[in-house]
Amino acid sequence: MSLVLHTSEGNLPILLYFRECPKACFNFLALCASDYYDGCQFYRHYADILLQTGDPTNTGKGGESVYAAVPEGGVEHSFPATPQRYFDDEGFGGATQHNKRGTLSMAHRGTKQNTNASQFFISLQPQKEFDNVYTCFGEILTQHRYVPSINDEISVGTLIEVGAEIGESGERVLKALEAAAAEVDEKNGVLNKNVKITGATVLYNPFAEGVMSL
């Protein structure tokens, strides 16, 4: 488990695909850690297809990647040389595909490729047509109880500290989000403006730990 995303309907335990999608994961972790997503509504809902969020303006037109705030020249080669709102797609052709319910993927600006910023969506069913189109960078863990293994990179102390969040079923919360966002307008905009992200708890960041770099 990489982090817990807190929402108005409960907590979503999330596993990130660091090695397959490092740019997307670095971006997501940095935005979560800076409270960027706090208050972002689940503003778009296509029933049995996806729930979309990650726009701090809650209009569907906002959001920037963490790379937009980078000084000229980058920082220790971890960032692009110049600030940029978007970053490129990644992970295509690998194991990170939309083959299950609860995958997390970056949303594009319209239909344009390589326009990943802050907005993302949760797939509500397997969506093979999204493969090699959208960057699939993580998934919601659906088990009812998280049991740490000896291979986990996070400490037992951290697990105890956020124990209540970890123990919650991602599937139960995802169903609750779907139900709360069920009523939509003619453009699939969610009418209930209270369905939103309320915070995040980062459990493991390999970039901050020096285990990985971009």
mmCIF file of C-alpha atoms in Angstrom:
data_model
loop_
_atom_site.group_PDB
_atom_site.id
_atom_site.type_symbol
_atom_site.label_atom_id
_atom_site.label_comp_id
_atom_site.label_asym_id
_atom_site.label_seq_id
_atom_site.Cartn_x
_atom_site.Cartn_y
_atom_site.Cartn_z
ATOM 1 C CA MET A 1 0.000 0.000 0.000
ATOM 2 C CA SER A 2 1.278 3.448 -0.933
ATOM 3 C CA LEU A 3 -1.270 5.844 0.531
ATOM 4 C CA VAL A 4 -4.795 6.310 1.831
ATOM 5 C CA LEU A 5 -7.057 8.729 -0.022
ATOM 6 C CA HIS A 6 -9.679 10.155 2.324
ATOM 7 C CA THR A 7 -13.082 10.974 0.815
ATOM 8 C CA SER A 8 -16.475 12.163 1.995
ATOM 9 C CA GLU A 9 -17.653 8.540 1.841
ATOM 10 C CA GLY A 10 -14.705 6.885 3.553
ATOM 11 C CA ASN A 11 -11.068 5.975 2.952
ATOM 12 C CA LEU A 12 -9.552 4.390 -0.143
ATOM 13 C CA PRO A 13 -6.345 2.355 0.346
ATOM 14 C CA ILE A 14 -4.254 2.747 -2.805
ATOM 15 C CA LEU A 15 -1.383 0.818 -4.323
ATOM 16 C CA LEU A 16 0.749 2.777 -6.806
ATOM 17 C CA TYR A 17 2.676 1.306 -9.747
ATOM 18 C CA PHE A 18 5.971 3.083 -9.047
ATOM 19 C CA ARG A 19 8.219 1.181 -11.413
ATOM 20 C CA GLU A 20 5.845 1.089 -14.364
ATOM 21 C CA CYS A 21 4.659 4.709 -14.110
ATOM 22 C CA PRO A 22 7.235 6.733 -12.141
ATOM 23 C CA LYS A 23 6.288 10.158 -13.490
ATOM 24 C CA ALA A 24 2.591 9.682 -12.743
ATOM 25 C CA CYS A 25 3.286 8.266 -9.273
ATOM 26 C CA PHE A 26 5.759 11.030 -8.392
ATOM 27 C CA ASN A 27 3.172 13.596 -9.485
ATOM 28 C CA PHE A 28 0.315 11.946 -7.581
ATOM 29 C CA LEU A 29 2.297 11.561 -4.358
ATOM 30 C CA ALA A 30 3.553 15.152 -4.480
ATOM 31 C CA LEU A 31 0.066 16.545 -5.045
ATOM 32 C CA CYS A 32 -1.381 14.384 -2.266
ATOM 33 C CA ALA A 33 1.373 15.415 0.174
ATOM 34 C CA SER A 34 0.797 19.115 -0.564
ATOM 35 C CA ASP A 35 -2.987 18.864 0.076
ATOM 36 C CA TYR A 36 -3.606 19.816 -3.569
ATOM 37 C CA TYR A 37 -6.496 17.379 -3.866
ATOM 38 C CA ASP A 38 -8.266 18.442 -0.673
ATOM 39 C CA GLY A 39 -11.773 19.573 -1.615
ATOM 40 C CA CYS A 40 -11.647 18.198 -5.159
ATOM 41 C CA GLN A 41 -15.100 16.925 -6.061
ATOM 42 C CA PHE A 42 -15.864 13.696 -7.877
ATOM 43 C CA TYR A 43 -17.416 15.890 -10.515
ATOM 44 C CA ARG A 44 -17.935 13.446 -13.393
ATOM 45 C CA HIS A 45 -19.599 10.026 -13.272
ATOM 46 C CA TYR A 46 -20.245 7.647 -16.132
ATOM 47 C CA ALA A 47 -22.190 4.801 -14.531
ATOM 48 C CA ASP A 48 -20.278 1.507 -14.584
ATOM 49 C CA ILE A 49 -17.422 3.219 -16.428
ATOM 50 C CA LEU A 50 -15.589 5.826 -14.327
ATOM 51 C CA LEU A 51 -15.571 8.444 -11.575
ATOM 52 C CA GLN A 52 -13.363 11.479 -12.237
ATOM 53 C CA THR A 53 -11.781 13.962 -9.831
ATOM 54 C CA GLY A 54 -8.521 15.856 -9.231
ATOM 55 C CA ASP A 55 -9.520 19.325 -10.460
ATOM 56 C CA PRO A 56 -9.135 21.942 -7.687
ATOM 57 C CA THR A 57 -11.408 24.340 -9.602
ATOM 58 C CA ASN A 58 -14.155 21.655 -9.746
ATOM 59 C CA THR A 59 -15.016 22.794 -13.268
ATOM 60 C CA GLY A 60 -13.422 19.972 -15.251
ATOM 61 C CA LYS A 61 -11.051 22.475 -16.876
ATOM 62 C CA GLY A 62 -8.456 23.011 -14.133
ATOM 63 C CA GLY A 63 -5.463 21.294 -12.639
ATOM 64 C CA GLU A 64 -1.706 21.287 -13.136
ATOM 65 C CA SER A 65 0.977 18.685 -12.640
ATOM 66 C CA VAL A 66 3.580 19.119 -9.926
ATOM 67 C CA TYR A 67 6.078 19.757 -12.723
ATOM 68 C CA ALA A 68 4.406 23.117 -13.428
ATOM 69 C CA ALA A 69 6.042 24.565 -10.299
ATOM 70 C CA VAL A 70 9.588 23.497 -11.142
ATOM 71 C CA PRO A 71 12.269 26.232 -11.328
ATOM 72 C CA GLU A 72 14.103 26.710 -14.628
ATOM 73 C CA GLY A 73 16.816 24.080 -14.970
ATOM 74 C CA GLY A 74 15.014 21.447 -12.910
ATOM 75 C CA VAL A 75 16.041 20.128 -9.510
ATOM 76 C CA GLU A 76 18.791 17.509 -9.288
ATOM 77 C CA HIS A 77 17.647 15.977 -12.581
ATOM 78 C CA SER A 78 14.396 14.813 -10.978
ATOM 79 C CA PHE A 79 12.275 17.304 -12.909
ATOM 80 C CA PRO A 80 12.041 18.473 -16.515
ATOM 81 C CA ALA A 81 14.347 21.340 -17.452
ATOM 82 C CA THR A 82 11.432 23.744 -17.892
ATOM 83 C CA PRO A 83 8.139 24.013 -15.990
ATOM 84 C CA GLN A 84 5.238 22.276 -17.704
ATOM 85 C CA ARG A 85 1.565 21.885 -16.906
ATOM 86 C CA TYR A 86 1.371 18.418 -18.460
ATOM 87 C CA PHE A 87 3.543 15.314 -18.568
ATOM 88 C CA ASP A 88 3.665 12.412 -21.012
ATOM 89 C CA ASP A 89 1.800 9.113 -20.912
ATOM 90 C CA GLU A 90 3.695 6.064 -19.665
ATOM 91 C CA GLY A 91 3.321 2.382 -18.795
ATOM 92 C CA PHE A 92 1.819 1.403 -22.148
ATOM 93 C CA GLY A 93 2.252 -2.193 -23.242
ATOM 94 C CA GLY A 94 3.105 -3.407 -19.751
ATOM 95 C CA ALA A 95 1.301 -5.020 -16.873
ATOM 96 C CA THR A 96 -0.430 -1.827 -15.707
ATOM 97 C CA GLN A 97 -3.649 -2.153 -17.654
ATOM 98 C CA HIS A 98 -7.339 -1.519 -17.008
ATOM 99 C CA ASN A 99 -8.145 -5.174 -16.382
ATOM 100 C CA LYS A 100 -10.009 -4.781 -13.114
ATOM 101 C CA ARG A 101 -12.413 -2.568 -11.218
ATOM 102 C CA GLY A 102 -10.795 0.183 -9.160
ATOM 103 C CA THR A 103 -7.786 1.131 -11.289
ATOM 104 C CA LEU A 104 -6.551 4.741 -11.168
ATOM 105 C CA SER A 105 -5.651 6.493 -14.421
ATOM 106 C CA MET A 106 -4.601 9.971 -15.461
ATOM 107 C CA ALA A 107 -7.212 11.969 -17.383
ATOM 108 C CA HIS A 108 -6.242 13.749 -20.578
ATOM 109 C CA ARG A 109 -7.130 17.225 -21.715
ATOM 110 C CA GLY A 110 -9.970 16.217 -23.988
ATOM 111 C CA THR A 111 -8.703 13.530 -26.368
ATOM 112 C CA LYS A 112 -5.121 14.806 -26.581
ATOM 113 C CA GLN A 113 -2.390 12.324 -25.692
ATOM 114 C CA ASN A 114 0.424 13.273 -23.289
ATOM 115 C CA THR A 115 -1.689 15.858 -21.454
ATOM 116 C CA ASN A 116 -1.568 14.457 -17.925
ATOM 117 C CA ALA A 117 -1.838 17.047 -15.140
ATOM 118 C CA SER A 118 -3.684 16.470 -11.847
ATOM 119 C CA GLN A 119 -7.033 15.037 -12.880
ATOM 120 C CA PHE A 120 -7.526 11.293 -12.626
ATOM 121 C CA PHE A 121 -10.338 8.767 -12.773
ATOM 122 C CA ILE A 122 -11.267 5.488 -11.119
ATOM 123 C CA SER A 123 -12.457 2.727 -13.448
ATOM 124 C CA LEU A 124 -15.663 1.113 -12.226
ATOM 125 C CA GLN A 125 -15.303 -1.998 -14.385
ATOM 126 C CA PRO A 126 -12.496 -3.509 -16.481
ATOM 127 C CA GLN A 127 -11.992 -1.121 -19.411
ATOM 128 C CA LYS A 128 -9.737 -2.737 -21.998
ATOM 129 C CA GLU A 129 -10.445 0.092 -24.438
ATOM 130 C CA PHE A 130 -8.528 2.406 -22.096
ATOM 131 C CA ASP A 131 -5.350 0.317 -22.423
ATOM 132 C CA ASN A 132 -2.528 2.214 -24.167
ATOM 133 C CA VAL A 133 -4.691 5.326 -24.154
ATOM 134 C CA TYR A 134 -4.609 6.447 -20.511
ATOM 135 C CA THR A 135 -1.775 6.049 -17.994
ATOM 136 C CA CYS A 136 -2.916 3.482 -15.423
ATOM 137 C CA PHE A 137 -0.776 4.254 -12.371
ATOM 138 C CA GLY A 138 -2.423 2.489 -9.442
ATOM 139 C CA GLU A 139 -5.365 0.626 -7.995
ATOM 140 C CA ILE A 140 -7.686 0.628 -5.007
ATOM 141 C CA LEU A 141 -7.065 -2.258 -2.636
ATOM 142 C CA THR A 142 -10.356 -4.027 -2.058
ATOM 143 C CA GLN A 143 -9.538 -6.425 0.757
ATOM 144 C CA HIS A 144 -11.381 -5.829 4.020
ATOM 145 C CA ARG A 145 -8.281 -6.015 6.177
ATOM 146 C CA TYR A 146 -4.746 -4.993 5.330
ATOM 147 C CA VAL A 147 -2.094 -7.375 6.665
ATOM 148 C CA PRO A 148 1.506 -6.109 6.293
ATOM 149 C CA SER A 149 4.057 -8.570 4.956
ATOM 150 C CA ILE A 150 7.808 -8.737 5.509
ATOM 151 C CA ASN A 151 8.262 -7.329 2.003
ATOM 152 C CA ASP A 152 6.375 -4.099 2.655
ATOM 153 C CA GLU A 153 8.512 -0.974 2.528
ATOM 154 C CA ILE A 154 6.527 0.916 5.195
ATOM 155 C CA SER A 155 7.142 0.688 8.916
ATOM 156 C CA VAL A 156 4.930 -1.005 11.484
ATOM 157 C CA GLY A 157 4.842 2.304 13.362
ATOM 158 C CA THR A 158 3.308 4.015 10.357
ATOM 159 C CA LEU A 159 0.762 1.211 10.014
ATOM 160 C CA ILE A 160 -0.305 1.587 13.637
ATOM 161 C CA GLU A 161 -0.569 5.359 13.288
ATOM 162 C CA VAL A 162 -3.077 5.129 10.436
ATOM 163 C CA GLY A 163 -4.559 1.780 11.399
ATOM 164 C CA ALA A 164 -8.208 2.815 11.173
ATOM 165 C CA GLU A 165 -7.783 4.057 7.603
ATOM 166 C CA ILE A 166 -5.907 0.954 6.492
ATOM 167 C CA GLY A 167 -8.507 -1.464 7.825
ATOM 168 C CA GLU A 168 -11.326 -0.079 5.701
ATOM 169 C CA SER A 169 -12.494 -1.898 2.584
ATOM 170 C CA GLY A 170 -11.735 -0.009 -0.611
ATOM 171 C CA GLU A 171 -14.598 -1.765 -2.375
ATOM 172 C CA ARG A 172 -17.128 -0.655 0.228
ATOM 173 C CA VAL A 173 -16.022 2.968 -0.084
ATOM 174 C CA LEU A 174 -15.958 2.855 -3.871
ATOM 175 C CA LYS A 175 -19.549 1.598 -3.904
ATOM 176 C CA ALA A 176 -20.506 4.409 -1.523
ATOM 177 C CA LEU A 177 -18.898 6.972 -3.838
ATOM 178 C CA GLU A 178 -20.809 5.564 -6.801
ATOM 179 C CA ALA A 179 -24.086 5.780 -4.900
ATOM 180 C CA ALA A 180 -23.446 9.318 -3.657
ATOM 181 C CA ALA A 181 -22.533 10.439 -7.191
ATOM 182 C CA ALA A 182 -25.386 8.593 -8.897
ATOM 183 C CA GLU A 183 -27.400 11.663 -9.912
ATOM 184 C CA VAL A 184 -25.826 13.425 -12.884
ATOM 185 C CA ASP A 185 -26.793 16.115 -15.392
ATOM 186 C CA GLU A 186 -26.969 15.745 -19.182
ATOM 187 C CA LYS A 187 -23.164 16.016 -19.413
ATOM 188 C CA ASN A 188 -22.546 13.405 -16.698
ATOM 189 C CA GLY A 189 -21.696 16.093 -14.176
ATOM 190 C CA VAL A 190 -22.322 14.949 -10.600
ATOM 191 C CA LEU A 191 -25.119 16.951 -8.981
ATOM 192 C CA ASN A 192 -24.059 16.203 -5.403
ATOM 193 C CA LYS A 193 -21.219 18.677 -4.798
ATOM 194 C CA ASN A 194 -20.405 17.121 -1.419
ATOM 195 C CA VAL A 195 -18.839 13.975 -2.912
ATOM 196 C CA LYS A 196 -15.174 14.878 -2.695
ATOM 197 C CA ILE A 197 -11.626 14.146 -1.602
ATOM 198 C CA THR A 198 -10.992 15.404 1.922
ATOM 199 C CA GLY A 199 -7.298 14.563 2.328
ATOM 200 C CA ALA A 200 -4.579 11.958 1.924
ATOM 201 C CA THR A 201 -2.115 10.046 4.094
ATOM 202 C CA VAL A 202 1.083 9.058 2.283
ATOM 203 C CA LEU A 203 2.455 5.806 3.709
ATOM 204 C CA TYR A 204 5.407 5.190 1.427
ATOM 205 C CA ASN A 205 7.193 7.447 -1.065
ATOM 206 C CA PRO A 206 10.205 5.781 -2.726
ATOM 207 C CA PHE A 207 11.279 9.085 -4.256
ATOM 208 C CA ALA A 208 11.481 10.820 -0.882
ATOM 209 C CA GLU A 209 13.222 7.761 0.577
ATOM 210 C CA GLY A 210 15.878 7.847 -2.131
ATOM 211 C CA VAL A 211 14.917 4.399 -3.392
ATOM 212 C CA MET A 212 13.818 5.736 -6.802
ATOM 213 C CA SER A 213 14.449 8.805 -8.935
ATOM 214 C CA LEU A 214 13.017 10.080 -12.189
#
